[in-house]
Amino acid sequence: MAKVSGCGDMSKEDTYSVLAERHGYRDSVRYRRILEYLMTPQQAELVALLPLKYEELAHRLGIDVAKVKSELENLYSRGVIFPRNPENLEEASFALAVVQLHDITMCSFDVDPVRDRELFELWDDFCVQEWDPDQVASWDRGEQPQGRIVPAYQAILDSPEILPCEDMREIIRSARSLAVTHCTCRRRKGAVGNNCDKSHSMVDIQFNISAEYLISRNAGTRLSADDALALIDDCEELGLIHTCENSTRMRPRWGMCNCCTDCCMIYQPLNRFQVPVTKCVAKSRYEARVDIDICNGCQDCADWCPFDAIEMVKTEGSKKYKASVDLEKCMGCGVCVLKCEPQALSLKLVRPAEHIPEPQF
């Protein structure tokens, strides 16, 4: 990685501020440190000139075309630039936003959390101190949640009105290509000493162009549809939450995240700043229901619920405490249903198809 101390030509050094400004963090010392870690001053100047062609870049920087190509290949391997075609880096572009740079620079198999711990520490410090509060404030002001819960498919197998965009089997099978990569939230937290007690990090499923991009730069492993569904089964067994963009799009642009509330860059900050989850993530069309006659009071559902939506209460006519669902908190993820051994819990369809919006672009 290109670790620099901040010395050198002022025009080149100031290029870091230019790049940081594109992501809304021109004056952030923390974000500048990340960019300095990822790029030398000359590389930063090169990135700032993208998407110019090779010859123009060489002319502007006073270097030969071979050097331009070499530097771009280096930046591509680190996840700093994004080409239209992985086989041709001409007219590639800098990351569009913080989230893109965050995810791609930390998901590569060539990045080691021990050897490259400094990168993960820089990202974690920036996220905790600046990006998380900024994101939460933005979500709190938003009119529509950006993400949505996809219910555990094993919890809705008997539902007669499942939409394709909420049926994990249909979502997976609709993809031309699939890949699994690291959940960078979980990987980052583990690298700085906050290991997730729920799952490993190789649970993020990407689709089509995104899948091919990750595979091309050694950041993703190709999956068949059956492989992906087996991974989804594992995620549901681990109690993870399926989260994707809030639209009916069958191949989510985010990919399919499999989240926990301890690590996730969405759920963890929302909890930390006590902002309702629904400010950023829409509920599924389902809600959990309890058959108190079947409930044996084991409390497994309450322990597993990622949204603290279940409590044990005293019920009339029984000496046992029974599960009770707080419908305001319930997100319809289905984790509790799969963890209920006596099968007292189920997901009930409570929202119309229009609850899931059409893609805006």
mmCIF file of C-alpha atoms in Angstrom:
data_model
loop_
_atom_site.group_PDB
_atom_site.id
_atom_site.type_symbol
_atom_site.label_atom_id
_atom_site.label_comp_id
_atom_site.label_asym_id
_atom_site.label_seq_id
_atom_site.Cartn_x
_atom_site.Cartn_y
_atom_site.Cartn_z
ATOM 1 C CA MET A 1 0.000 0.000 0.000
ATOM 2 C CA ALA A 2 1.113 3.562 -0.671
ATOM 3 C CA LYS A 3 1.743 4.912 2.806
ATOM 4 C CA VAL A 4 3.007 8.506 2.659
ATOM 5 C CA SER A 5 3.844 11.038 5.313
ATOM 6 C CA GLY A 6 2.393 14.125 3.675
ATOM 7 C CA CYS A 7 5.583 15.670 2.267
ATOM 8 C CA GLY A 8 6.206 16.611 -1.369
ATOM 9 C CA ASP A 9 4.981 19.050 -4.000
ATOM 10 C CA MET A 10 2.118 21.163 -2.644
ATOM 11 C CA SER A 11 0.024 20.897 -5.829
ATOM 12 C CA LYS A 12 0.218 17.121 -5.645
ATOM 13 C CA GLU A 13 -0.452 17.062 -1.933
ATOM 14 C CA ASP A 14 -3.504 19.260 -2.364
ATOM 15 C CA THR A 15 -4.880 16.698 -4.808
ATOM 16 C CA TYR A 16 -5.870 14.597 -1.802
ATOM 17 C CA SER A 17 -8.172 17.427 -0.741
ATOM 18 C CA VAL A 18 -9.645 17.573 -4.237
ATOM 19 C CA LEU A 19 -10.435 13.847 -4.134
ATOM 20 C CA ALA A 20 -11.757 14.032 -0.579
ATOM 21 C CA GLU A 21 -14.050 16.893 -1.595
ATOM 22 C CA ARG A 22 -15.709 14.668 -4.193
ATOM 23 C CA HIS A 23 -16.867 12.476 -1.320
ATOM 24 C CA GLY A 24 -17.842 15.390 0.912
ATOM 25 C CA TYR A 25 -14.824 15.270 3.231
ATOM 26 C CA ARG A 26 -12.390 17.898 1.934
ATOM 27 C CA ASP A 27 -11.420 19.092 5.415
ATOM 28 C CA SER A 28 -11.352 15.672 7.077
ATOM 29 C CA VAL A 29 -7.898 14.785 8.379
ATOM 30 C CA ARG A 30 -9.050 11.206 8.901
ATOM 31 C CA TYR A 31 -10.265 10.772 5.325
ATOM 32 C CA ARG A 32 -7.100 12.347 3.955
ATOM 33 C CA ARG A 33 -5.053 9.764 5.873
ATOM 34 C CA ILE A 34 -6.999 6.976 4.162
ATOM 35 C CA LEU A 35 -6.327 8.488 0.742
ATOM 36 C CA GLU A 36 -2.651 8.966 1.585
ATOM 37 C CA TYR A 37 -2.434 5.317 2.600
ATOM 38 C CA LEU A 38 -4.009 4.177 -0.666
ATOM 39 C CA MET A 39 -2.182 6.513 -3.088
ATOM 40 C CA THR A 40 1.151 8.238 -3.501
ATOM 41 C CA PRO A 41 0.947 11.964 -4.335
ATOM 42 C CA GLN A 42 1.564 11.241 -8.022
ATOM 43 C CA GLN A 43 -1.099 8.523 -8.036
ATOM 44 C CA ALA A 44 -3.551 10.919 -6.408
ATOM 45 C CA GLU A 45 -2.869 13.460 -9.144
ATOM 46 C CA LEU A 46 -3.422 10.740 -11.739
ATOM 47 C CA VAL A 47 -6.727 9.706 -10.166
ATOM 48 C CA ALA A 48 -7.913 13.319 -10.017
ATOM 49 C CA LEU A 49 -7.446 13.585 -13.803
ATOM 50 C CA LEU A 50 -9.538 10.513 -14.616
ATOM 51 C CA PRO A 51 -11.302 9.606 -16.852
ATOM 52 C CA LEU A 52 -8.817 11.063 -19.335
ATOM 53 C CA LYS A 53 -7.250 8.708 -21.867
ATOM 54 C CA TYR A 54 -3.765 7.234 -21.424
ATOM 55 C CA GLU A 55 -1.988 9.674 -23.747
ATOM 56 C CA GLU A 56 -3.560 12.748 -22.168
ATOM 57 C CA LEU A 57 -2.731 11.503 -18.669
ATOM 58 C CA ALA A 58 0.875 10.905 -19.691
ATOM 59 C CA HIS A 59 1.092 14.401 -21.198
ATOM 60 C CA ARG A 60 -0.442 16.098 -18.153
ATOM 61 C CA LEU A 61 1.817 14.283 -15.685
ATOM 62 C CA GLY A 62 5.008 14.299 -17.744
ATOM 63 C CA ILE A 63 5.397 10.522 -17.685
ATOM 64 C CA ASP A 64 5.200 7.861 -20.390
ATOM 65 C CA VAL A 65 2.102 5.835 -21.241
ATOM 66 C CA ALA A 66 3.621 2.626 -19.881
ATOM 67 C CA LYS A 67 3.992 4.293 -16.476
ATOM 68 C CA VAL A 68 0.373 5.495 -16.619
ATOM 69 C CA LYS A 69 -0.844 1.971 -17.352
ATOM 70 C CA SER A 70 1.288 0.517 -14.561
ATOM 71 C CA GLU A 71 -0.011 3.018 -12.012
ATOM 72 C CA LEU A 72 -3.625 2.442 -13.059
ATOM 73 C CA GLU A 73 -3.203 -1.316 -12.712
ATOM 74 C CA ASN A 74 -1.811 -0.755 -9.233
ATOM 75 C CA LEU A 75 -4.718 1.515 -8.270
ATOM 76 C CA TYR A 76 -7.243 -0.920 -9.738
ATOM 77 C CA SER A 77 -5.816 -3.780 -7.689
ATOM 78 C CA ARG A 78 -6.265 -1.687 -4.527
ATOM 79 C CA GLY A 79 -9.854 -0.778 -5.338
ATOM 80 C CA VAL A 80 -9.265 2.946 -5.827
ATOM 81 C CA ILE A 81 -10.407 3.172 -9.452
ATOM 82 C CA PHE A 82 -13.294 1.593 -11.320
ATOM 83 C CA PRO A 83 -13.069 0.763 -15.037
ATOM 84 C CA ARG A 84 -15.892 0.382 -17.501
ATOM 85 C CA ASN A 85 -14.234 -2.872 -18.539
ATOM 86 C CA PRO A 86 -11.794 -4.716 -16.224
ATOM 87 C CA GLU A 87 -9.755 -5.738 -19.286
ATOM 88 C CA ASN A 88 -9.148 -2.103 -20.253
ATOM 89 C CA LEU A 89 -8.434 0.520 -17.593
ATOM 90 C CA GLU A 90 -8.554 3.446 -20.020
ATOM 91 C CA GLU A 91 -11.136 6.024 -18.923
ATOM 92 C CA ALA A 92 -11.538 4.428 -15.493
ATOM 93 C CA SER A 93 -12.948 6.607 -12.712
ATOM 94 C CA PHE A 94 -12.339 7.336 -9.055
ATOM 95 C CA ALA A 95 -14.765 5.818 -6.549
ATOM 96 C CA LEU A 96 -18.157 7.512 -6.725
ATOM 97 C CA ALA A 97 -18.651 7.740 -2.961
ATOM 98 C CA VAL A 98 -17.198 6.853 0.423
ATOM 99 C CA VAL A 99 -19.113 3.578 0.605
ATOM 100 C CA GLN A 100 -17.646 2.345 -2.678
ATOM 101 C CA LEU A 101 -14.074 3.127 -1.620
ATOM 102 C CA HIS A 102 -14.717 1.646 1.844
ATOM 103 C CA ASP A 103 -16.014 -1.649 0.529
ATOM 104 C CA ILE A 104 -13.680 -2.273 -2.376
ATOM 105 C CA THR A 105 -10.422 -1.371 -0.612
ATOM 106 C CA MET A 106 -11.133 -3.792 2.244
ATOM 107 C CA CYS A 107 -12.783 -6.762 0.511
ATOM 108 C CA SER A 108 -9.867 -7.886 -1.660
ATOM 109 C CA PHE A 109 -8.309 -11.270 -0.908
ATOM 110 C CA ASP A 110 -4.923 -9.550 -1.383
ATOM 111 C CA VAL A 111 -5.585 -7.387 1.684
ATOM 112 C CA ASP A 112 -4.689 -9.063 4.961
ATOM 113 C CA PRO A 113 -6.326 -7.789 8.186
ATOM 114 C CA VAL A 114 -3.159 -8.524 10.173
ATOM 115 C CA ARG A 115 -0.522 -7.299 7.733
ATOM 116 C CA ASP A 116 -2.661 -4.364 6.601
ATOM 117 C CA ARG A 117 -4.201 -3.577 9.961
ATOM 118 C CA GLU A 118 -3.388 0.124 9.580
ATOM 119 C CA LEU A 119 -5.809 0.401 6.646
ATOM 120 C CA PHE A 120 -8.619 -1.129 8.693
ATOM 121 C CA GLU A 121 -7.798 1.092 11.676
ATOM 122 C CA LEU A 122 -7.860 4.221 9.513
ATOM 123 C CA TRP A 123 -11.232 3.261 8.075
ATOM 124 C CA ASP A 124 -12.676 2.338 11.454
ATOM 125 C CA ASP A 125 -11.559 5.605 13.044
ATOM 126 C CA PHE A 126 -13.060 7.629 10.195
ATOM 127 C CA CYS A 127 -16.308 5.659 10.224
ATOM 128 C CA VAL A 128 -16.855 5.806 13.973
ATOM 129 C CA GLN A 129 -15.901 9.460 14.371
ATOM 130 C CA GLU A 130 -17.243 11.036 11.169
ATOM 131 C CA TRP A 131 -18.995 8.881 8.604
ATOM 132 C CA ASP A 132 -21.390 7.037 10.934
ATOM 133 C CA PRO A 133 -22.866 10.210 12.490
ATOM 134 C CA ASP A 134 -23.085 11.872 9.071
ATOM 135 C CA GLN A 135 -24.848 8.857 7.582
ATOM 136 C CA VAL A 136 -27.333 8.611 10.429
ATOM 137 C CA ALA A 137 -28.158 12.319 10.172
ATOM 138 C CA SER A 138 -28.751 11.911 6.440
ATOM 139 C CA TRP A 139 -30.981 8.858 6.921
ATOM 140 C CA ASP A 140 -32.921 10.647 9.641
ATOM 141 C CA ARG A 141 -33.748 13.444 7.183
ATOM 142 C CA GLY A 142 -34.649 11.086 4.346
ATOM 143 C CA GLU A 143 -38.176 10.564 3.068
ATOM 144 C CA GLN A 144 -37.823 6.910 2.071
ATOM 145 C CA PRO A 145 -35.593 4.145 3.476
ATOM 146 C CA GLN A 146 -32.697 3.232 1.216
ATOM 147 C CA GLY A 147 -32.671 -0.435 2.170
ATOM 148 C CA ARG A 148 -35.199 -3.127 2.977
ATOM 149 C CA ILE A 149 -35.424 -6.407 4.809
ATOM 150 C CA VAL A 150 -35.764 -9.554 2.721
ATOM 151 C CA PRO A 151 -37.425 -12.175 4.946
ATOM 152 C CA ALA A 152 -35.682 -15.479 5.595
ATOM 153 C CA TYR A 153 -37.056 -17.589 2.761
ATOM 154 C CA GLN A 154 -37.345 -20.672 4.964
ATOM 155 C CA ALA A 155 -39.757 -18.688 7.154
ATOM 156 C CA ILE A 156 -42.164 -17.883 4.292
ATOM 157 C CA LEU A 157 -42.164 -21.131 2.313
ATOM 158 C CA ASP A 158 -45.879 -21.601 2.948
ATOM 159 C CA SER A 159 -46.877 -18.033 2.095
ATOM 160 C CA PRO A 160 -49.044 -18.034 -1.063
ATOM 161 C CA GLU A 161 -48.338 -14.407 -2.009
ATOM 162 C CA ILE A 162 -44.551 -14.166 -2.046
ATOM 163 C CA LEU A 163 -43.297 -11.582 -4.538
ATOM 164 C CA PRO A 164 -40.264 -12.528 -6.656
ATOM 165 C CA CYS A 165 -38.289 -9.594 -5.200
ATOM 166 C CA GLU A 166 -38.745 -10.927 -1.643
ATOM 167 C CA ASP A 167 -38.179 -14.604 -2.473
ATOM 168 C CA MET A 168 -34.489 -15.338 -2.020
ATOM 169 C CA ARG A 169 -34.701 -18.346 -4.328
ATOM 170 C CA GLU A 170 -36.067 -16.216 -7.180
ATOM 171 C CA ILE A 171 -33.585 -13.400 -6.561
ATOM 172 C CA ILE A 172 -30.625 -15.791 -6.711
ATOM 173 C CA ARG A 173 -31.865 -17.728 -9.738
ATOM 174 C CA SER A 174 -32.524 -14.549 -11.721
ATOM 175 C CA ALA A 175 -28.827 -13.608 -11.747
ATOM 176 C CA ARG A 176 -26.573 -14.228 -14.753
ATOM 177 C CA SER A 177 -23.549 -14.502 -12.472
ATOM 178 C CA LEU A 178 -22.966 -14.548 -8.724
ATOM 179 C CA ALA A 179 -20.015 -14.049 -6.401
ATOM 180 C CA VAL A 180 -19.415 -14.004 -2.674
ATOM 181 C CA THR A 181 -17.077 -11.461 -1.128
ATOM 182 C CA HIS A 182 -16.174 -10.195 2.316
ATOM 183 C CA CYS A 183 -18.686 -8.199 4.313
ATOM 184 C CA THR A 184 -16.344 -5.266 4.880
ATOM 185 C CA CYS A 185 -18.272 -4.131 7.957
ATOM 186 C CA ARG A 186 -17.595 -7.439 9.698
ATOM 187 C CA ARG A 187 -14.066 -7.696 8.332
ATOM 188 C CA ARG A 188 -13.181 -4.178 9.482
ATOM 189 C CA LYS A 189 -14.544 -4.727 12.972
ATOM 190 C CA GLY A 190 -12.657 -8.006 13.288
ATOM 191 C CA ALA A 191 -9.407 -6.416 12.128
ATOM 192 C CA VAL A 192 -9.539 -3.810 14.915
ATOM 193 C CA GLY A 193 -10.286 -6.394 17.603
ATOM 194 C CA ASN A 194 -14.087 -6.483 17.655
ATOM 195 C CA ASN A 195 -14.615 -9.968 16.281
ATOM 196 C CA CYS A 196 -18.193 -10.843 15.339
ATOM 197 C CA ASP A 197 -19.632 -13.634 17.471
ATOM 198 C CA LYS A 198 -22.279 -14.476 14.858
ATOM 199 C CA SER A 199 -20.491 -15.092 11.572
ATOM 200 C CA HIS A 200 -17.374 -15.004 9.430
ATOM 201 C CA SER A 201 -17.151 -12.220 6.847
ATOM 202 C CA MET A 202 -17.536 -14.145 3.553
ATOM 203 C CA VAL A 203 -21.296 -13.673 3.294
ATOM 204 C CA ASP A 204 -21.839 -10.725 0.920
ATOM 205 C CA ILE A 205 -23.444 -11.900 -2.354
ATOM 206 C CA GLN A 206 -22.987 -9.785 -5.478
ATOM 207 C CA PHE A 207 -24.767 -10.015 -8.820
ATOM 208 C CA ASN A 208 -23.860 -9.806 -12.516
ATOM 209 C CA ILE A 209 -21.512 -6.874 -13.319
ATOM 210 C CA SER A 210 -20.554 -6.398 -9.676
ATOM 211 C CA ALA A 211 -19.848 -10.116 -9.342
ATOM 212 C CA GLU A 212 -17.612 -10.139 -12.418
ATOM 213 C CA TYR A 213 -15.791 -7.009 -11.233
ATOM 214 C CA LEU A 214 -14.974 -8.590 -7.868
ATOM 215 C CA ILE A 215 -13.841 -11.858 -9.435
ATOM 216 C CA SER A 216 -11.596 -9.982 -11.888
ATOM 217 C CA ARG A 217 -9.655 -8.248 -9.105
ATOM 218 C CA ASN A 218 -9.372 -11.228 -6.745
ATOM 219 C CA ALA A 219 -12.007 -9.922 -4.359
ATOM 220 C CA GLY A 220 -14.808 -12.403 -4.987
ATOM 221 C CA THR A 221 -15.391 -16.126 -5.470
ATOM 222 C CA ARG A 222 -17.751 -17.273 -8.205
ATOM 223 C CA LEU A 223 -20.893 -19.048 -7.021
ATOM 224 C CA SER A 224 -23.469 -21.201 -8.754
ATOM 225 C CA ALA A 225 -27.108 -20.574 -7.861
ATOM 226 C CA ASP A 226 -27.046 -23.697 -5.696
ATOM 227 C CA ASP A 227 -23.869 -22.479 -3.956
ATOM 228 C CA ALA A 228 -25.499 -19.125 -3.252
ATOM 229 C CA LEU A 229 -28.661 -20.707 -1.845
ATOM 230 C CA ALA A 230 -26.542 -22.953 0.374
ATOM 231 C CA LEU A 231 -24.777 -19.826 1.650
ATOM 232 C CA ILE A 232 -28.161 -18.191 2.279
ATOM 233 C CA ASP A 233 -29.173 -21.284 4.274
ATOM 234 C CA ASP A 234 -26.001 -20.907 6.362
ATOM 235 C CA CYS A 235 -26.709 -17.207 6.932
ATOM 236 C CA GLU A 236 -30.244 -17.947 8.089
ATOM 237 C CA GLU A 237 -28.933 -20.619 10.445
ATOM 238 C CA LEU A 238 -26.529 -18.020 11.881
ATOM 239 C CA GLY A 239 -29.377 -15.560 12.447
ATOM 240 C CA LEU A 240 -28.163 -12.972 9.930
ATOM 241 C CA ILE A 241 -30.492 -10.403 8.357
ATOM 242 C CA HIS A 242 -30.926 -10.288 4.570
ATOM 243 C CA THR A 243 -30.724 -6.619 3.515
ATOM 244 C CA CYS A 244 -30.777 -5.109 0.027
ATOM 245 C CA GLU A 245 -31.832 -1.923 -1.758
ATOM 246 C CA ASN A 246 -35.400 -0.798 -1.232
ATOM 247 C CA SER A 247 -36.938 -1.599 -4.618
ATOM 248 C CA THR A 248 -38.468 -4.426 -6.613
ATOM 249 C CA ARG A 249 -35.234 -4.769 -8.611
ATOM 250 C CA MET A 250 -34.400 -8.477 -8.863
ATOM 251 C CA ARG A 251 -30.635 -7.948 -8.975
ATOM 252 C CA PRO A 252 -29.992 -5.491 -6.146
ATOM 253 C CA ARG A 253 -27.339 -2.872 -6.897
ATOM 254 C CA TRP A 254 -25.999 -3.221 -3.348
ATOM 255 C CA GLY A 255 -25.851 -6.959 -3.692
ATOM 256 C CA MET A 256 -27.395 -9.013 -0.916
ATOM 257 C CA CYS A 257 -25.982 -8.153 2.490
ATOM 258 C CA ASN A 258 -26.286 -10.647 5.321
ATOM 259 C CA CYS A 259 -26.046 -8.463 8.375
ATOM 260 C CA CYS A 260 -25.811 -8.445 12.138
ATOM 261 C CA THR A 261 -26.594 -5.420 14.276
ATOM 262 C CA ASP A 262 -23.169 -5.529 15.970
ATOM 263 C CA CYS A 263 -21.029 -4.865 12.881
ATOM 264 C CA CYS A 264 -23.205 -3.505 10.075
ATOM 265 C CA MET A 265 -22.476 0.030 8.835
ATOM 266 C CA ILE A 266 -26.248 0.601 8.801
ATOM 267 C CA TYR A 267 -27.693 -1.153 11.840
ATOM 268 C CA GLN A 268 -24.862 -0.478 14.293
ATOM 269 C CA PRO A 269 -24.809 3.345 13.860
ATOM 270 C CA LEU A 270 -28.613 3.542 13.955
ATOM 271 C CA ASN A 271 -28.595 1.712 17.279
ATOM 272 C CA ARG A 272 -25.675 3.761 18.561
ATOM 273 C CA PHE A 273 -27.434 7.069 17.882
ATOM 274 C CA GLN A 274 -30.863 5.713 18.854
ATOM 275 C CA VAL A 275 -32.447 6.453 15.480
ATOM 276 C CA PRO A 276 -35.258 4.115 14.352
ATOM 277 C CA VAL A 277 -34.070 1.390 11.992
ATOM 278 C CA THR A 278 -36.881 2.267 9.585
ATOM 279 C CA LYS A 279 -35.195 5.602 8.827
ATOM 280 C CA CYS A 280 -32.786 3.649 6.612
ATOM 281 C CA VAL A 281 -34.219 0.138 6.219
ATOM 282 C CA ALA A 282 -37.829 -0.654 5.353
ATOM 283 C CA LYS A 283 -39.592 -3.532 7.040
ATOM 284 C CA SER A 284 -40.471 -6.589 4.987
ATOM 285 C CA ARG A 285 -44.121 -7.140 4.140
ATOM 286 C CA TYR A 286 -44.320 -9.643 6.983
ATOM 287 C CA GLU A 287 -44.608 -9.549 10.773
ATOM 288 C CA ALA A 288 -43.941 -12.194 13.387
ATOM 289 C CA ARG A 289 -46.905 -13.771 15.145
ATOM 290 C CA VAL A 290 -46.922 -16.031 18.225
ATOM 291 C CA ASP A 291 -49.272 -18.923 18.966
ATOM 292 C CA ILE A 292 -49.201 -18.738 22.765
ATOM 293 C CA ASP A 293 -50.779 -22.184 23.043
ATOM 294 C CA ILE A 294 -47.707 -23.679 21.358
ATOM 295 C CA CYS A 295 -45.081 -21.345 22.895
ATOM 296 C CA ASN A 296 -43.180 -23.180 25.651
ATOM 297 C CA GLY A 297 -41.511 -20.064 27.066
ATOM 298 C CA CYS A 298 -37.969 -21.122 26.130
ATOM 299 C CA GLN A 299 -36.981 -17.512 25.250
ATOM 300 C CA ASP A 300 -34.842 -18.528 22.259
ATOM 301 C CA CYS A 301 -36.748 -16.116 20.005
ATOM 302 C CA ALA A 302 -36.118 -13.180 22.321
ATOM 303 C CA ASP A 303 -32.429 -14.035 22.519
ATOM 304 C CA TRP A 304 -32.085 -14.298 18.736
ATOM 305 C CA CYS A 305 -34.218 -11.325 17.627
ATOM 306 C CA PRO A 306 -31.787 -8.743 16.183
ATOM 307 C CA PHE A 307 -34.207 -5.878 16.802
ATOM 308 C CA ASP A 308 -35.188 -6.582 20.425
ATOM 309 C CA ALA A 309 -38.785 -6.937 19.258
ATOM 310 C CA ILE A 310 -39.673 -9.918 21.454
ATOM 311 C CA GLU A 311 -40.087 -10.078 25.207
ATOM 312 C CA MET A 312 -41.381 -12.734 27.552
ATOM 313 C CA VAL A 313 -44.598 -11.786 29.334
ATOM 314 C CA LYS A 314 -46.952 -13.402 31.834
ATOM 315 C CA THR A 315 -50.110 -14.611 30.137
ATOM 316 C CA GLU A 316 -53.492 -15.233 31.657
ATOM 317 C CA GLY A 317 -54.162 -18.848 32.515
ATOM 318 C CA SER A 318 -50.512 -19.931 32.378
ATOM 319 C CA LYS A 319 -47.705 -20.029 34.897
ATOM 320 C CA LYS A 320 -45.164 -19.777 32.095
ATOM 321 C CA TYR A 321 -43.941 -16.611 30.483
ATOM 322 C CA LYS A 322 -44.724 -16.521 26.765
ATOM 323 C CA ALA A 323 -43.219 -14.666 23.812
ATOM 324 C CA SER A 324 -44.820 -11.356 22.861
ATOM 325 C CA VAL A 325 -43.908 -9.440 19.681
ATOM 326 C CA ASP A 326 -43.604 -5.649 19.683
ATOM 327 C CA LEU A 327 -45.000 -5.000 16.203
ATOM 328 C CA GLU A 328 -43.507 -1.510 16.063
ATOM 329 C CA LYS A 329 -40.017 -2.956 16.449
ATOM 330 C CA CYS A 330 -40.554 -6.125 14.397
ATOM 331 C CA MET A 331 -38.878 -5.801 10.981
ATOM 332 C CA GLY A 332 -40.216 -9.057 9.559
ATOM 333 C CA CYS A 333 -36.794 -10.664 9.082
ATOM 334 C CA GLY A 334 -37.901 -14.143 10.172
ATOM 335 C CA VAL A 335 -34.912 -14.921 12.394
ATOM 336 C CA CYS A 336 -37.186 -15.723 15.332
ATOM 337 C CA VAL A 337 -39.326 -18.085 13.250
ATOM 338 C CA LEU A 338 -36.348 -20.225 12.295
ATOM 339 C CA LYS A 339 -35.092 -20.355 15.892
ATOM 340 C CA CYS A 340 -38.449 -21.419 17.395
ATOM 341 C CA GLU A 341 -38.135 -25.164 17.991
ATOM 342 C CA PRO A 342 -41.814 -25.746 18.909
ATOM 343 C CA GLN A 343 -42.852 -23.701 15.818
ATOM 344 C CA ALA A 344 -44.960 -21.259 17.800
ATOM 345 C CA LEU A 345 -43.784 -18.339 15.656
ATOM 346 C CA SER A 346 -44.671 -17.611 12.054
ATOM 347 C CA LEU A 347 -44.481 -14.726 9.598
ATOM 348 C CA LYS A 348 -47.782 -13.199 8.556
ATOM 349 C CA LEU A 349 -48.230 -11.108 5.411
ATOM 350 C CA VAL A 350 -49.467 -7.687 6.585
ATOM 351 C CA ARG A 351 -48.427 -5.192 3.875
ATOM 352 C CA PRO A 352 -49.469 -4.829 0.221
ATOM 353 C CA ALA A 353 -47.216 -5.352 -2.772
ATOM 354 C CA GLU A 354 -46.931 -1.555 -3.114
ATOM 355 C CA HIS A 355 -44.960 -1.495 0.146
ATOM 356 C CA ILE A 356 -41.884 -2.301 -1.962
ATOM 357 C CA PRO A 357 -41.304 0.617 -4.383
ATOM 358 C CA GLU A 358 -40.342 0.364 -8.030
ATOM 359 C CA PRO A 359 -36.716 1.293 -8.876
ATOM 360 C CA GLN A 360 -36.216 5.039 -9.287
ATOM 361 C CA PHE A 361 -33.367 4.566 -11.786
#
